[in-house]
Steps between C-alpha positions, in 0.01 A plus 500: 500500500727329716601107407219296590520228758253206507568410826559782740274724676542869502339733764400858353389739808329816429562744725375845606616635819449154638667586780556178784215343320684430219801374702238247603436417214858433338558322849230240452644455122854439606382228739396302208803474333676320314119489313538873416838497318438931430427774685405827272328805700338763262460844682239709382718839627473438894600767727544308798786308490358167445711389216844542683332291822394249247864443380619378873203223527565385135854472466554502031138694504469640155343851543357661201454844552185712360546898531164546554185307560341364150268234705513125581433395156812637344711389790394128463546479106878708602571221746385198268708630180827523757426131637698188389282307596184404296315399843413849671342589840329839480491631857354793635746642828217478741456198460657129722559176355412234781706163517430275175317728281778509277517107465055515438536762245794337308326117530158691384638664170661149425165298526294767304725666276362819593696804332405684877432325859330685753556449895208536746565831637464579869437840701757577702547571820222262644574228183157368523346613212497439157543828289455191158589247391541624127201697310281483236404786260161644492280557210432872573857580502663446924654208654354267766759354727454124567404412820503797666462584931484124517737349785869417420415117554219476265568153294540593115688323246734627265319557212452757194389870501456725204658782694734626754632802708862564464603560875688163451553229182713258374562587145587332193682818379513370135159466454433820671703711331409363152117614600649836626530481814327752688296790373740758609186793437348384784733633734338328792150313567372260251814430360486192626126449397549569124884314541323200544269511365633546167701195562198289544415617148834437337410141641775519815387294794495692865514263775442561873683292785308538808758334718752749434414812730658791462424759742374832372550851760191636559703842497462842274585279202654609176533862488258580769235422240359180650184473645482242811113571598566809719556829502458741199457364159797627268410703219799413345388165524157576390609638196781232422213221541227662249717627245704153543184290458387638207830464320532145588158467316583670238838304442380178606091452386394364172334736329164278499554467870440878523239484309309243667593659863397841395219520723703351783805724469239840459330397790806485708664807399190681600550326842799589510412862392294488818786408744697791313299755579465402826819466596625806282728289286325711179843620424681181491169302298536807255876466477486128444286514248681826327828257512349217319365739235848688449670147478255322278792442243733352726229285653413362121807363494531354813179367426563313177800321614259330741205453237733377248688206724235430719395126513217477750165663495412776766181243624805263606680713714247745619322469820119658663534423867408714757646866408837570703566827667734603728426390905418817667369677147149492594422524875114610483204251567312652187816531219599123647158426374483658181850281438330243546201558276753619234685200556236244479361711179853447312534141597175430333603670214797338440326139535302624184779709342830236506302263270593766212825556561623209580 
């Protein structure tokens, strides 16, 4: 690890062929110096030139090259262990700071002592909505993004979440990396689910700081495996988000908490089941499940280095709002209804079922 600074900021870019997007993106970082004191770019293999146009709009850019793609997760904890700076931003190369963030985030983690600080994150182009402003973890195993499709001016606070998406952070790299950093199994999807999760645990506070907006492309996304509420559905994606869910459970969930949300989590893998076959994802629900089995020993571990360090109770950090799915997911009059049954069914549930396990 490189010599820690107290006081410095470090930027850590991942990049995939980011192409002018992530130019962009380094742009709108550069204009806040002298608060960003280091520039580090990790490239997961790109083939389109990006890094090289990345070196003539950050002049001392620190480029860490990957030879192939291992996912986001393993790029971020690459990029934290080569900062020298304890203070890390985490950013995402399709993504735009906007004037001041930088100043909000900083001035948030200093009131809270949060080990992570969220932004409110923006769609781009239009930069009207709000993609979140952080998350919170749901008790059947997904993420709900904090307030969601509402309007880029809504009034919000800075306040605490209990979870976060990773497209940007600021970082306390120290207390990251001594929980682990990221789950580098998860390749992509969730990683930043069970991330945060698990720091909640480990007793880390996440704040968010809704007055710094970051703006966040509506584009393909990472990989061509994000989902922005059109087109076709990735199965790539599909199979990334069940296999990923149920690993985050089965790192992250007290044993009693699985227990007590048995009926819960049944019921929604037989929904799920349901969406499978019709969507003919049976393959990639079969192989998520036949990856979980053929890694149950490497799971147990991961699993009690949470359980054994933990300091908060799942009933603390876990939430049972409405169920999140992807915009776009479910088009139909009669499935958005069903979601809505299903929903309201698991809310109840949890109203009854948090009393045990909290």
């Amino acid at each position: 690890m490189a010599e820690t600074g107290e006081y410095g900021l470090t930027a850590v870019v991942i990049n995939y062929n980011g192409g002018e997007r992530l130019l962009s993106c380094l742009q709108s970082l550069v204009d806040h110096a002298p608060l960003v004191d280091e520039f580090i770019l990790v490239d997961n293999g790109s083939q389109d030139g990006s890094p090289e146009g990345a070196e003539q709009i950050c002049p001392g850019l620190v480029i860490i090259r990957l030879q192939e793609n291992p996912g986001p997760a393993t790029a971020r904890n690459r990029g934290m262990k080569a900062a020298r700076n304890r203070r890390v931003l985490l950013v995402d190369a399709d993504t735009q700071v906007t004037p001041g963030a930088i100043d909000e985030l900083l001035a948030a983690q200093q009131a809270t002592g949060a080990a992570i600080v969220c932004p409110r994150l923006v769609f781009a182009p239009e930069n009207k909505t709000i993609q979140c402003d952080g998350a919170y973890p749901h008790f059947l195993g997904t993420l709900v993004l904090g307030n969601a499709n509402a309007r880029r001016d809504a009034g919000s606070a800075a306040h605490s979440v209990d979870g976060l998406i990773s497209t940007f952070l600021l970082v306390d790299r120290d207390a990251a990396l001594s929980a682990g950093g990221f789950n580098e199994a998860f390749f992509f999807y969730f990683e930043d689910l069970e991330f945060g999760l698990r720091m909640r645990l480990l007793g880390h506070t996440i704040a968010c700081a809704t007055r710094a907006v970051v703006l966040h492309d509506r584009g393909a996304g990472y990989t061509g495996l994000s989902f922005r509420g059109a087109g076709n559905y990735p199965k790539q994606r599909a199979y990334l988000s069940m296999r990923n869910r149920l690993l985050t459970i089965a790192i992250c969930f007290h044993w009693r908490t699985i227990l007590v949300l048995a009926p819960a989590l049944l019921a929604y893998e037989c929904a799920t089941l349901g969406l499978v076959v019709i969507r003919g994802w049976i393959p990639q629900w079969a192989q998520g499940w036949a990856w979980i089995i053929a890694n149950r020993h490497e799971l147990r571990q991961m699993r009690n280095q949470v359980q054994h360090h933990r300091r908060l109770r799942d009933g603390a950090v876990l939430h049972g709002s409405p169920l999140p799915f992807a915009d776009g997911l479910f088009r139909g009059r009669v499935s958005g209804a069903l979601v809505r049954l299903l929903s309201g069914s698991f809310a109840a549930y949890w109203r009854i079922a948090r009393v045990a396990v909290h």
